[in-house]
Short mmCIF file of C-alpha atoms and ligand atoms in Angstrom, two decimals:
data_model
loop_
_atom_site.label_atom_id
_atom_site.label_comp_id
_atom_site.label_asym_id
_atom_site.label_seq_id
_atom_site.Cartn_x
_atom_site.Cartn_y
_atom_site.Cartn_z
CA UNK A 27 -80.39 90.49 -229.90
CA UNK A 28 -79.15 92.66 -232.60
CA UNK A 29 -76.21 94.86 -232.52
CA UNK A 30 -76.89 98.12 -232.71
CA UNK A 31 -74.27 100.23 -235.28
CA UNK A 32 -73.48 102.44 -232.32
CA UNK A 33 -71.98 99.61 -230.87
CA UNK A 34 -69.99 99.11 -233.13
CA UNK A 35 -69.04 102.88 -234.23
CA UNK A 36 -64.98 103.30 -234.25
CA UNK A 37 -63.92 104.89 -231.19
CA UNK A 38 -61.08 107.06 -232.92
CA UNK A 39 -58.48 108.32 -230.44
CA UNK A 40 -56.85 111.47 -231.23
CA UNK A 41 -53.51 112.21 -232.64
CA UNK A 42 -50.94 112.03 -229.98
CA UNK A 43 -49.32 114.88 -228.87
CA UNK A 44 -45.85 114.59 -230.38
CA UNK A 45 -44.67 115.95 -226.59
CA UNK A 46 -45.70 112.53 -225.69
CA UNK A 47 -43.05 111.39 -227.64
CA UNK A 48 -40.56 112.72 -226.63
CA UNK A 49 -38.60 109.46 -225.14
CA UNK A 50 -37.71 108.40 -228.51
CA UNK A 51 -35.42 111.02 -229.64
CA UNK A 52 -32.07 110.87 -228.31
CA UNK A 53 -29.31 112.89 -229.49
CA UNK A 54 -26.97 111.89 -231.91
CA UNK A 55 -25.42 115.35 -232.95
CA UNK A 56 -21.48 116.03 -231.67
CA UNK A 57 -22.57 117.43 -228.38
CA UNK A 58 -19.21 117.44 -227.42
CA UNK A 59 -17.80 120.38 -229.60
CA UNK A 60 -19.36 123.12 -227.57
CA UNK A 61 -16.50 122.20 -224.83
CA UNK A 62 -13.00 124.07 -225.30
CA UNK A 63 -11.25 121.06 -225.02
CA UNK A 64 -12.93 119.05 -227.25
CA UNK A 65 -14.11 121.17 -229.99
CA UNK A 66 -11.85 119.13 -232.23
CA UNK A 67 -12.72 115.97 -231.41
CA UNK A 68 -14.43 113.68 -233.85
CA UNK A 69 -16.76 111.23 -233.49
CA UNK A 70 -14.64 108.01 -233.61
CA UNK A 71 -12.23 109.29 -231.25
CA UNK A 72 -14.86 110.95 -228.81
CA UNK A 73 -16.73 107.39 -228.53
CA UNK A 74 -14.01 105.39 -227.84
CA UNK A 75 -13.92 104.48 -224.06
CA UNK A 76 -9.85 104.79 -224.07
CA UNK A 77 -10.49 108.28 -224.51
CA UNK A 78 -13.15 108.66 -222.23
CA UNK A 79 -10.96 107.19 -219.54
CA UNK A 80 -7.88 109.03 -220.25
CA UNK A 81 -9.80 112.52 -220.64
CA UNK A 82 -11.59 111.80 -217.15
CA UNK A 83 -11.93 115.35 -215.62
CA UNK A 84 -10.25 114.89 -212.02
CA UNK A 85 -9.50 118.35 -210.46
CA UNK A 86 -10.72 121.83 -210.19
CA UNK A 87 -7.59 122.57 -212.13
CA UNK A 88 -8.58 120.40 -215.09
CA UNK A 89 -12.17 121.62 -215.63
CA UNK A 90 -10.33 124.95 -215.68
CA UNK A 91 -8.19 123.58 -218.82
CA UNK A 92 -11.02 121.56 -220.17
CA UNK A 93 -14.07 124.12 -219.91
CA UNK A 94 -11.53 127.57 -220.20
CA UNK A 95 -14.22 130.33 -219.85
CA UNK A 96 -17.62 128.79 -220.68
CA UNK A 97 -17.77 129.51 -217.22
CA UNK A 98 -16.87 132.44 -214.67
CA UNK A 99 -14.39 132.43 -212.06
CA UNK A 100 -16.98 132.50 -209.71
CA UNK A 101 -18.28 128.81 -210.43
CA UNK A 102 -14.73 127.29 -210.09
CA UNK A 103 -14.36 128.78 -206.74
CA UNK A 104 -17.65 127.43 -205.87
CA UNK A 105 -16.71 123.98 -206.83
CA UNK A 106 -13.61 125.00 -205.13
CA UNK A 107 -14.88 125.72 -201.82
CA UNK A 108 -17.95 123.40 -202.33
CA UNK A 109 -15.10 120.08 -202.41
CA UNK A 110 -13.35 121.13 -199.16
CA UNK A 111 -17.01 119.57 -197.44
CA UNK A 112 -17.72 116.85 -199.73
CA UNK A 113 -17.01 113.42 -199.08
CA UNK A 114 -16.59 112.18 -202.46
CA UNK A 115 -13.39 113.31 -204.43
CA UNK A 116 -14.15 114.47 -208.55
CA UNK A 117 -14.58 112.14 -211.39
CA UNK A 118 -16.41 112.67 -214.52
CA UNK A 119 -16.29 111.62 -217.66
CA UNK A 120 -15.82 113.54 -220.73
CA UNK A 121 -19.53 112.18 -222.21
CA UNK A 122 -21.24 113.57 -218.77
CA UNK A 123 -19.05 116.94 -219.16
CA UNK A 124 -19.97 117.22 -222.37
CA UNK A 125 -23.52 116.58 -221.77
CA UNK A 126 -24.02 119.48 -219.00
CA UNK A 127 -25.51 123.16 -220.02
CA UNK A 128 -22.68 125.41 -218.93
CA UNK A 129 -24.82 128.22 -220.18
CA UNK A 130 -26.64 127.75 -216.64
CA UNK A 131 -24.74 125.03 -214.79
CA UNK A 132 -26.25 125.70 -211.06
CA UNK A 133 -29.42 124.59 -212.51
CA UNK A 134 -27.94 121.57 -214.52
CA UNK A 135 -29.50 118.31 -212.66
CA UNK A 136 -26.17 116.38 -214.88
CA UNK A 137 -24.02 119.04 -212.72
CA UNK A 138 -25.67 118.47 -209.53
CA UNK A 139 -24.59 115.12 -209.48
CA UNK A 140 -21.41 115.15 -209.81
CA UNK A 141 -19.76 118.71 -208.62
CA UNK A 142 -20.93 120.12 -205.33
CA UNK A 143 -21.13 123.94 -205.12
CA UNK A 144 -20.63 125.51 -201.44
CA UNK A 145 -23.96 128.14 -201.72
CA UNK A 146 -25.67 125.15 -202.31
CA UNK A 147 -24.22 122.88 -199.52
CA UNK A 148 -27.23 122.33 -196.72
CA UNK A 149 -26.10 121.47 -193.19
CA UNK A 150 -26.27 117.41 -192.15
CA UNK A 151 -29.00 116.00 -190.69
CA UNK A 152 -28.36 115.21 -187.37
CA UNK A 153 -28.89 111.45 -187.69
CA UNK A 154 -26.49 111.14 -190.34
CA UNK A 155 -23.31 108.38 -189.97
CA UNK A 156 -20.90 107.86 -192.52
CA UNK A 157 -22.01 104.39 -193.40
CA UNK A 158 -25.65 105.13 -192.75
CA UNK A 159 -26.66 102.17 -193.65
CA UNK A 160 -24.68 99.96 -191.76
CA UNK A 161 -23.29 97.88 -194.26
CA UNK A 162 -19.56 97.72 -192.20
CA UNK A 163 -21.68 96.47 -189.21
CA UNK A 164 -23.48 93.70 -191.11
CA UNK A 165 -20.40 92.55 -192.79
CA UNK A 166 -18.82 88.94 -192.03
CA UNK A 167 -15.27 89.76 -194.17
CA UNK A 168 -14.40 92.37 -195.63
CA UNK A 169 -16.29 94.34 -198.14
CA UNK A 170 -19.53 91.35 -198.01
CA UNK A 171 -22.28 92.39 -196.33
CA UNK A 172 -24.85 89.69 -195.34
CA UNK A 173 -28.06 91.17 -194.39
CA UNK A 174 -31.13 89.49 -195.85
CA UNK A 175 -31.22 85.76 -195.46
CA UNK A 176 -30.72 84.61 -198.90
CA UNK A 177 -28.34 87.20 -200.18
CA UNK A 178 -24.85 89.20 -200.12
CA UNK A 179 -23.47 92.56 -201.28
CA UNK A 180 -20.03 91.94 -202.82
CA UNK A 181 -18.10 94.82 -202.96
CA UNK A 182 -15.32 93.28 -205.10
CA UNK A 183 -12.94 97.01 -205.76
CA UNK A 184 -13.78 100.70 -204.46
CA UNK A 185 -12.87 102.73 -207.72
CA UNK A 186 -15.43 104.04 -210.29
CA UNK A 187 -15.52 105.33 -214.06
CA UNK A 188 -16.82 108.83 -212.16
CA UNK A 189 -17.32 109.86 -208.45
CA UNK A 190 -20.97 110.79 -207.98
CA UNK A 191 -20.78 113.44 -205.41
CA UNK A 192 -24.40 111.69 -203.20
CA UNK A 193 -22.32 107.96 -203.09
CA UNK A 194 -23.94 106.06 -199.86
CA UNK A 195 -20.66 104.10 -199.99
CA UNK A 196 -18.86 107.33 -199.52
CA UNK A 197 -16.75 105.15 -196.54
CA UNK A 198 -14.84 103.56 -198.44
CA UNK A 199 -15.73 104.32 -202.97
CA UNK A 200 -12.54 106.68 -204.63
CA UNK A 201 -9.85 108.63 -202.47
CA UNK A 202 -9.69 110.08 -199.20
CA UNK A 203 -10.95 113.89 -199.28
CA UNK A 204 -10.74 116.20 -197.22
CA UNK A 205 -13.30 115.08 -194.91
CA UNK A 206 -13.26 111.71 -194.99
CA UNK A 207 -10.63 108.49 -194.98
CA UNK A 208 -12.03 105.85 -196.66
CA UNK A 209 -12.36 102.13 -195.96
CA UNK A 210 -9.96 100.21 -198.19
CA UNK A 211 -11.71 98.11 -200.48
CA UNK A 212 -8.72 97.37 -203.52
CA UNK A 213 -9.17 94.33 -205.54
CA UNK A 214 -7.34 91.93 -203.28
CA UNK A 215 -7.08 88.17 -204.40
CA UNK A 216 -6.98 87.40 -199.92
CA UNK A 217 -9.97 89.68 -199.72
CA UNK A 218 -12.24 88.11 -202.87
CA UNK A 219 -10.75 84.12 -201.93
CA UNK A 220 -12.03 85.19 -198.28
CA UNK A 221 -15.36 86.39 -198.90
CA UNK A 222 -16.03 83.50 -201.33
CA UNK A 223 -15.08 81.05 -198.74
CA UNK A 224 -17.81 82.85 -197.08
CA UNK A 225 -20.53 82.64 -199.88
CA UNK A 226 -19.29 79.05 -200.36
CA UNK A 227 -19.97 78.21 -196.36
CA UNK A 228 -23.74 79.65 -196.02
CA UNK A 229 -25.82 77.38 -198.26
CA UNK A 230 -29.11 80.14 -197.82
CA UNK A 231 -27.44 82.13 -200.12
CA UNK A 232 -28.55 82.03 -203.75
CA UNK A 233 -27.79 85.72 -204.67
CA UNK A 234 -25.11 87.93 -204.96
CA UNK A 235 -24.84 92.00 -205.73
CA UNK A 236 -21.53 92.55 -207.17
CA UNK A 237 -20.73 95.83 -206.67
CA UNK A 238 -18.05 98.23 -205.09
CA UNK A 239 -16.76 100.58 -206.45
CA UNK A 240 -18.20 100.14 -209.99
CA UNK A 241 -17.70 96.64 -211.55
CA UNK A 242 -16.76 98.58 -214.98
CA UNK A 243 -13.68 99.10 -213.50
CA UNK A 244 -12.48 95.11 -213.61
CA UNK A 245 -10.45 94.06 -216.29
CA UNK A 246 -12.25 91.76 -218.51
CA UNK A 247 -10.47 88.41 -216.77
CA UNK A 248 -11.26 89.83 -213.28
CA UNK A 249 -14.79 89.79 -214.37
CA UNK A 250 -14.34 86.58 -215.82
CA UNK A 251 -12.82 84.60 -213.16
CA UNK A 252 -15.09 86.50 -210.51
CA UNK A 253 -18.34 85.75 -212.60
CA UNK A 254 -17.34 82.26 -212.85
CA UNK A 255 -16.16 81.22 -209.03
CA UNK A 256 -19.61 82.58 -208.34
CA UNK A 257 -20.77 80.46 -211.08
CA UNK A 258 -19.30 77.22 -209.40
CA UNK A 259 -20.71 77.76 -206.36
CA UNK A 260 -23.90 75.49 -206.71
CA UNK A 261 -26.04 77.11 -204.45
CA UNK A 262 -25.59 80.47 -206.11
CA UNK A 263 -28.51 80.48 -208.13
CA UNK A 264 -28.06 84.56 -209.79
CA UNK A 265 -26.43 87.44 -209.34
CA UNK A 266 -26.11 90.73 -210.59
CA UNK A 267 -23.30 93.12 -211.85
CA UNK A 268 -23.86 96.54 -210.63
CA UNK A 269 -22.23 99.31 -212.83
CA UNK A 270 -22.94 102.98 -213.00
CA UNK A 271 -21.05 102.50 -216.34
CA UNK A 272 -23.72 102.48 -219.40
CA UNK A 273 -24.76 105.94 -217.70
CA UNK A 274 -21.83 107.75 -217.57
CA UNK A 275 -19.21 105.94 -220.29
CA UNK A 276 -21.45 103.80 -222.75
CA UNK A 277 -18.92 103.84 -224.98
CA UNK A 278 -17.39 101.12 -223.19
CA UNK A 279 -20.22 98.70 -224.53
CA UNK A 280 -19.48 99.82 -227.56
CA UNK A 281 -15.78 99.27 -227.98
CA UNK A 282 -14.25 97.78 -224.99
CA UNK A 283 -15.01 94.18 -227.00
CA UNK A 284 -12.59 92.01 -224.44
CA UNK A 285 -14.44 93.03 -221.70
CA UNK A 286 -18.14 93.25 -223.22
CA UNK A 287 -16.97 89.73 -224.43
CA UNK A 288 -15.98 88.62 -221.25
CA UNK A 289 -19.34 89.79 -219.39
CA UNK A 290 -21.58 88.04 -222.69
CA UNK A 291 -19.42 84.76 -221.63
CA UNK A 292 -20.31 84.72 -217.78
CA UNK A 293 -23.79 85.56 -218.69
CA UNK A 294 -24.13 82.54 -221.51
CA UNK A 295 -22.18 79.98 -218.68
CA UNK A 296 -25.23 80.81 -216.24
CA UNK A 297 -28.16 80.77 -218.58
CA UNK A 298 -26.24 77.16 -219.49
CA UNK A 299 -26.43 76.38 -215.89
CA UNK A 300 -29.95 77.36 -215.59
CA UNK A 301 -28.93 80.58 -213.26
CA UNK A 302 -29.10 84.12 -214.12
CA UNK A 303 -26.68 86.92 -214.41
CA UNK A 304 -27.73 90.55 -215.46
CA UNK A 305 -26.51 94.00 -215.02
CA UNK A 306 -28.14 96.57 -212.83
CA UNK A 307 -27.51 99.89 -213.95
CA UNK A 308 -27.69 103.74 -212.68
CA UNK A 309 -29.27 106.34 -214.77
CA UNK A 310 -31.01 109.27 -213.01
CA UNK A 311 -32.32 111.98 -215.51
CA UNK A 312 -33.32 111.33 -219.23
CA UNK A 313 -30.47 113.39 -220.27
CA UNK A 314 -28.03 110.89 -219.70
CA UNK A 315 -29.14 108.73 -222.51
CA UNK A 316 -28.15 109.42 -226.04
CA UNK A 317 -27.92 107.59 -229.20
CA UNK A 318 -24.26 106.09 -228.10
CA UNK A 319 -26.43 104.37 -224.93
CA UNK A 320 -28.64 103.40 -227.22
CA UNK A 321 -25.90 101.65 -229.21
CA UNK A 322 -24.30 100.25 -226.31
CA UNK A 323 -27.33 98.59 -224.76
CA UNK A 324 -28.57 97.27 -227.95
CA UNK A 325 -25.18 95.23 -229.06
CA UNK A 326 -25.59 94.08 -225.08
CA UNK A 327 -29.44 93.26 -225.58
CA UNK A 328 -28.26 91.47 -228.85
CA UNK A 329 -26.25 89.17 -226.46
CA UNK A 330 -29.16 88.27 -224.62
CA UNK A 331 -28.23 90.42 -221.31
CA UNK A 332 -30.61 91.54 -219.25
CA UNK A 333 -30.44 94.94 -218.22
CA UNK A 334 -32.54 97.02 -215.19
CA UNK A 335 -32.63 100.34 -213.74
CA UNK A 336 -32.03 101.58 -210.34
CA UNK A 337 -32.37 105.64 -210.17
CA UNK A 338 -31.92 107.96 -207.04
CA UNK A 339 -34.27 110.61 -205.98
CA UNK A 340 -32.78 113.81 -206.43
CA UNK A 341 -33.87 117.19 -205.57
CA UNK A 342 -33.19 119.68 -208.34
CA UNK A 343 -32.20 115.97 -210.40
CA UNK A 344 -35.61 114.19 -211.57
CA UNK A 345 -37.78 115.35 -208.73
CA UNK A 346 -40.52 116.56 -210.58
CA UNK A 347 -43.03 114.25 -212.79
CA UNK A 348 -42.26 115.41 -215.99
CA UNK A 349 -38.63 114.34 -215.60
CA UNK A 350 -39.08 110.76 -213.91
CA UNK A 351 -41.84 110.22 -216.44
CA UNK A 352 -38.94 110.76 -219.31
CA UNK A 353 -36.93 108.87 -217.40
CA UNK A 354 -39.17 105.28 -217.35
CA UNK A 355 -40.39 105.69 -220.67
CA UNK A 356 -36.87 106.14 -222.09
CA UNK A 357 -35.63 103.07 -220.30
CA UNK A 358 -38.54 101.39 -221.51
CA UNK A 359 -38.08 102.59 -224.78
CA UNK A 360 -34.74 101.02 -224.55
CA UNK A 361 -35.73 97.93 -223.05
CA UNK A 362 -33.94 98.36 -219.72
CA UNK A 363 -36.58 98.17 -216.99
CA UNK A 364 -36.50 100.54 -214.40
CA UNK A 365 -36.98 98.33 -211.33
CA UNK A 366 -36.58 100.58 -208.24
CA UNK A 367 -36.50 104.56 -207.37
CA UNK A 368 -34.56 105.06 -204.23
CA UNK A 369 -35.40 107.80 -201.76
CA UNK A 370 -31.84 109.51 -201.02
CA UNK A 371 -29.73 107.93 -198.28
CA UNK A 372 -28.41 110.12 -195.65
CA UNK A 373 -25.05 111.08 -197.14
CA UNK A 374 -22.71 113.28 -195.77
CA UNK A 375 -22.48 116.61 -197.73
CA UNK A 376 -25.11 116.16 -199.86
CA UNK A 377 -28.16 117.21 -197.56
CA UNK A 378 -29.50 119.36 -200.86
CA UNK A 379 -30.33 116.73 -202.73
CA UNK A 380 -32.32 114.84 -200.62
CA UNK A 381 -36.09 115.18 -201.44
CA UNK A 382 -39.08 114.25 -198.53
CA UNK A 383 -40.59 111.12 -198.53
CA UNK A 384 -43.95 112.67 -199.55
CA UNK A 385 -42.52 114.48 -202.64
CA UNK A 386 -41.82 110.74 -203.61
CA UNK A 387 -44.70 109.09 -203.30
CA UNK A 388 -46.62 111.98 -204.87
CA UNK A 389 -44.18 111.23 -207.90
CA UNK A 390 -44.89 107.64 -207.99
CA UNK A 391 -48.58 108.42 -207.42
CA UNK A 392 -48.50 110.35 -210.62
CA UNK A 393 -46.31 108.19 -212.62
CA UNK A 394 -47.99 105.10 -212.15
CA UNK A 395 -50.11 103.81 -215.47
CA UNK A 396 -47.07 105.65 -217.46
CA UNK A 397 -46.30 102.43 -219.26
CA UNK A 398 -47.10 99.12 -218.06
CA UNK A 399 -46.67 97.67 -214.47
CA UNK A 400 -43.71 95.04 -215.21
CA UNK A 401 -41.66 98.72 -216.22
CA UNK A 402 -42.86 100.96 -212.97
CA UNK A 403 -40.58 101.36 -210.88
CA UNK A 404 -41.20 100.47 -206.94
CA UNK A 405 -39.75 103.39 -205.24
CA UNK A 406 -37.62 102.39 -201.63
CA UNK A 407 -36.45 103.55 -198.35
CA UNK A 408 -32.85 101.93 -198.01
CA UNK A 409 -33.77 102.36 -193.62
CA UNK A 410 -31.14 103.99 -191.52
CA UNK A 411 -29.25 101.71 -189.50
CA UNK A 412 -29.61 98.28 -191.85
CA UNK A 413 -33.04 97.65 -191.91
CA UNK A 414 -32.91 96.84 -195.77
CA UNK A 415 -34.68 98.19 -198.35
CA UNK A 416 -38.68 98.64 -197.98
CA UNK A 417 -41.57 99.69 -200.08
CA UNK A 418 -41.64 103.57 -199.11
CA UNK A 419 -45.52 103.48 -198.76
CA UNK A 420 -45.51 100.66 -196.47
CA UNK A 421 -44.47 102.90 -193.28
CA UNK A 422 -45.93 102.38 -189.94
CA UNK A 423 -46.00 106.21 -189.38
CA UNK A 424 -45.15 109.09 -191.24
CA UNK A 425 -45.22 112.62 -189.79
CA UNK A 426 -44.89 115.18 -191.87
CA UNK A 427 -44.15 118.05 -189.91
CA UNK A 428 -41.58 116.61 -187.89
CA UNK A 429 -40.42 114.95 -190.96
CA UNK A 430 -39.94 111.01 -189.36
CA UNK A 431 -40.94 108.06 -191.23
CA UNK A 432 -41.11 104.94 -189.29
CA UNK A 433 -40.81 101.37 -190.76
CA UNK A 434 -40.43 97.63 -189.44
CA UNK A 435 -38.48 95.29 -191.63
CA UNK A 436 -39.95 91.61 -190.08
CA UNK A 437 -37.46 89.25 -192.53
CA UNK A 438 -34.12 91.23 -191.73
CA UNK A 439 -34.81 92.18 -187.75
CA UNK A 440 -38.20 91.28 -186.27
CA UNK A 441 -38.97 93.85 -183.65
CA UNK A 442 -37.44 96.75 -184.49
CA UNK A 443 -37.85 99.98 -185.60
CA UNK A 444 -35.90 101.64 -188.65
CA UNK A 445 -36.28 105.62 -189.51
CA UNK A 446 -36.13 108.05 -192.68
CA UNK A 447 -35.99 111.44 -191.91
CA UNK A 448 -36.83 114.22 -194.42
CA UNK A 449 -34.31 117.17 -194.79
CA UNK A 450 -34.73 119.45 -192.48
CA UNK A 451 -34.21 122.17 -195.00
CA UNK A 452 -37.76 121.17 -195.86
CA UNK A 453 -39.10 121.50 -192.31
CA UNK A 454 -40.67 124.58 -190.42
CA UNK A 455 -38.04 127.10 -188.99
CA UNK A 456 -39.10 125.45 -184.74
CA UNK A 457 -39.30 122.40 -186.07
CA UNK A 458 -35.71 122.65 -187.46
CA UNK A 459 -34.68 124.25 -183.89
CA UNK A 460 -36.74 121.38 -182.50
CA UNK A 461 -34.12 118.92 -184.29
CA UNK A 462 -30.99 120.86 -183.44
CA UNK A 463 -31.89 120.12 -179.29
CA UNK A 464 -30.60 116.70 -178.54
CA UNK A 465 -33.29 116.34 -175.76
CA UNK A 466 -36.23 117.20 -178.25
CA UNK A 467 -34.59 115.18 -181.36
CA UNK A 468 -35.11 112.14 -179.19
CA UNK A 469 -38.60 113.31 -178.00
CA UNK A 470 -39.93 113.35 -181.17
CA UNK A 471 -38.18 110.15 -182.54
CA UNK A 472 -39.76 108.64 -179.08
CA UNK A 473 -43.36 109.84 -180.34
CA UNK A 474 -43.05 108.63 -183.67
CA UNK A 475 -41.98 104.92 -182.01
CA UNK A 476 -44.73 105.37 -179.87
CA UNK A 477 -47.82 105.86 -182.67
CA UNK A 478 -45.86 102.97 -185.34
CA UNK A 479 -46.20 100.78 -182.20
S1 LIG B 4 -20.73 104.83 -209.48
FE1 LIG B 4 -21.89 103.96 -207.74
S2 LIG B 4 -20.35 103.32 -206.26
FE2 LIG B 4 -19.35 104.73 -207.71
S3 LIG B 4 -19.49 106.75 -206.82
FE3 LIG B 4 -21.30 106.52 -208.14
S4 LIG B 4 -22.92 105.72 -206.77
FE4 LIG B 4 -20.93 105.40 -205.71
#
């Protein structure tokens, strides 16, 4: 049969909108001159990760000398007032100061993670524990937490290159605040020998998070020696570095060479051994990555690491689908794959930033065809109480109104049931009331048992 020529006619698409993209253009001007304190700063000194470390803002009292009046008095005493709740003492780094509009910084989503203001400070939700996920209760030694079969959490120090004000390991990550007196999780040669004697004992384990605390933090022959006694323990088949670091300090991967040399060595002894070792990393808005992160990954991706993305859902942070759209296309763009969106744990302090679960899954509902499936992000309900991590759509029952989520986590403990709760700053005014009465809290969390059953 012949071919007609409309067949064949070119199907031309049109020109792309250049809003589409967007992704590729990350900043490479001095952003860093618009604040007081580093107006003089060039760019060799301002991308050098000894600076970035020493010029770490830690007080009230030092944005005050850092950002003099870019903003008013009334925004220090909000951060002021707004750290006397939090459970998470101040840390930030001179790149994530510097990348913050102070021209409006209660709407900054950079801001938002890091300082907490008080007249944006919601109440707790009733259900909230300090370590809401349970990770103390499932823990064998000291800072290892065995929960699924095959793996651990490692949480090998408990200090960070910045303090993110929404930390889930607010029990025990940077110093005692106000609030709260934290676990102590140093780096402890008794504590690491003992929970590798652990790893070493339990031959269903094949892979390890190493987190903390932030794994930047090691000196390159604590990463070393850590990566390879994991290494030597046969059974150990991969495990992962988990670092907030490329987000917040890139500069590190750019000249911190003993310690990018040190990770490039672990990672070259496991592909040797036929296991894998890769980084996990932290961004949460699109705003966070700039032509230094670009640098950084690439001399990383250069040494054949591996690099994926795990973001938090943030009200007022990435919300919204324009922003998490950025957000997977940049790391795509940059070849780090953005492998899981996590609905907000319940975190003392932080009640603002928590989004509903159906905000979320409108997001992802949206997102999804964005770029292709191997880079979508799955997003997750970490479950209250240490059911693990599940597929946020795959609830059992989700109420809206009352704002309960109900899941069932089969692998980690058959025959239960785990809960997410929305904010109730997101609820009806008597459904809110409804929460506040202990007798009705547990009616409805009955009810919502009841119809997952
Ligand atoms: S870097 Fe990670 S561990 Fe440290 S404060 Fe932030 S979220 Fe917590």
């Amino acid at each position: 049969m012949a071919i007609t020529e409309e067949v064949y006619a070119p199907r031309t698409k049109p020109p792309v909108d250049p809003e589409d993209l967007a992704h590729r253009e990350l900043r490479r001007d001095e952003f860093w001159r618009h604040i007081p304190a580093f107006a003089d700063i060039d760019a060799h000194t301002f991308h050098s990760h000894i600076f970035q470390m020493r010029h770490s803002i830690t007080s009230v009292g030092k944005l005050m000398r850092v950002l003099e009046n870019r903003v008013s008095n009334d925004f220090y005493q909000e951060v002021a007032a707004g750290l006397q709740h939090a459970p998470m003492s101040v840390r930030i780094s001179p790149y994530i100061t510097s990348l913050i509009n102070w021209d409006d910084p209660y709407r900054d989503p950079l801001r938002k993670q890091f300082l907490s203001l008080r007249c944006e400070q919601e109440r707790d939700h009733p259900e909230l524990h300090l370590d809401s996920l349970n990770e103390l209760g499932d823990a064998p030694v000291a800072g290892l937490t065995h929960r699924y079969p095959d793996r651990v959490l490692f949480l090998v120090l408990d200090t960070c290159p910045v303090y993110c004000r929404f930390c889930t390991r607010s029990y025990a990550v940077g110093l005692n605040t106000e609030d709260v007196e934290k676990v102590n999780l140093r780096v402890n040669r008794e504590r690491w020998d003992n929970a590798i004697e652990y790893i070493q004992s339990r031959p269903e384990i094949e892979d390890v998070v190493v987190s903390g605390g932030d794994m930047y933090q090691l000196k390159a022959d604590q990463l070393e020696e850590l990566g390879n006694r994991l290494l030597n323990i046969d059974h150990i088949r991969r495990f992962r570095f988990a670092t907030k670091g490329p987000a917040v300090l890139p500069q590190k991967l750019v000249t911190d060479d003993a310690w990018v040399d040190a990770l490039t060595r672990v990672v070259d002894r496991g592909r040797k051994m036929h296991k894998e070792v890769v980084l996990h990393t932290h961004f949460n808005h699109p705003a966070e990555i700039t032509g230094i992160t670009q640098d950084g990954l690439n001399r990383l991706q250069s040494r054949g690491i591996t690099i994926r993305n795990q973001a938090v859902l943030q009200s007022g942070v990435n919300n919204s689908i324009e922003t998490m759209r950025l957000l997977i296309k940049r790391l795509s763009y940059l070849n780090v794959q953005p492998y899981y969106v996590y609905f907000h744990d319940l975190v003392r302090g932080v009640e603002d930033l928590r989004t509903t679960l159906d905000d979320g899954l409108a997001i992802e509902k949206a997102i999804r065809g964005t770029t292709s499936g191997f880079n979508m992000p799955t997003f997750i309900v970490d479950t209250l109480g240490g059911g693990g991590k599940r597929d946020a759509h795959s609830y059992e029952y989700y109420n809206r109104e009352t704002g309960i989520a109900v899941y069932i986590s089969p692998v980690v403990k058959p025959d239960t049931f785990f809960f997410y709760f929305d904010p109730l700053w997101r609820l009806r005014e008597d459904i809110q009331a409804r929460w506040q009465d202990d007798v009705e809290r547990e009616k409805m969390k009955a009810e919502a048992i009841e119809a997952a059953r």
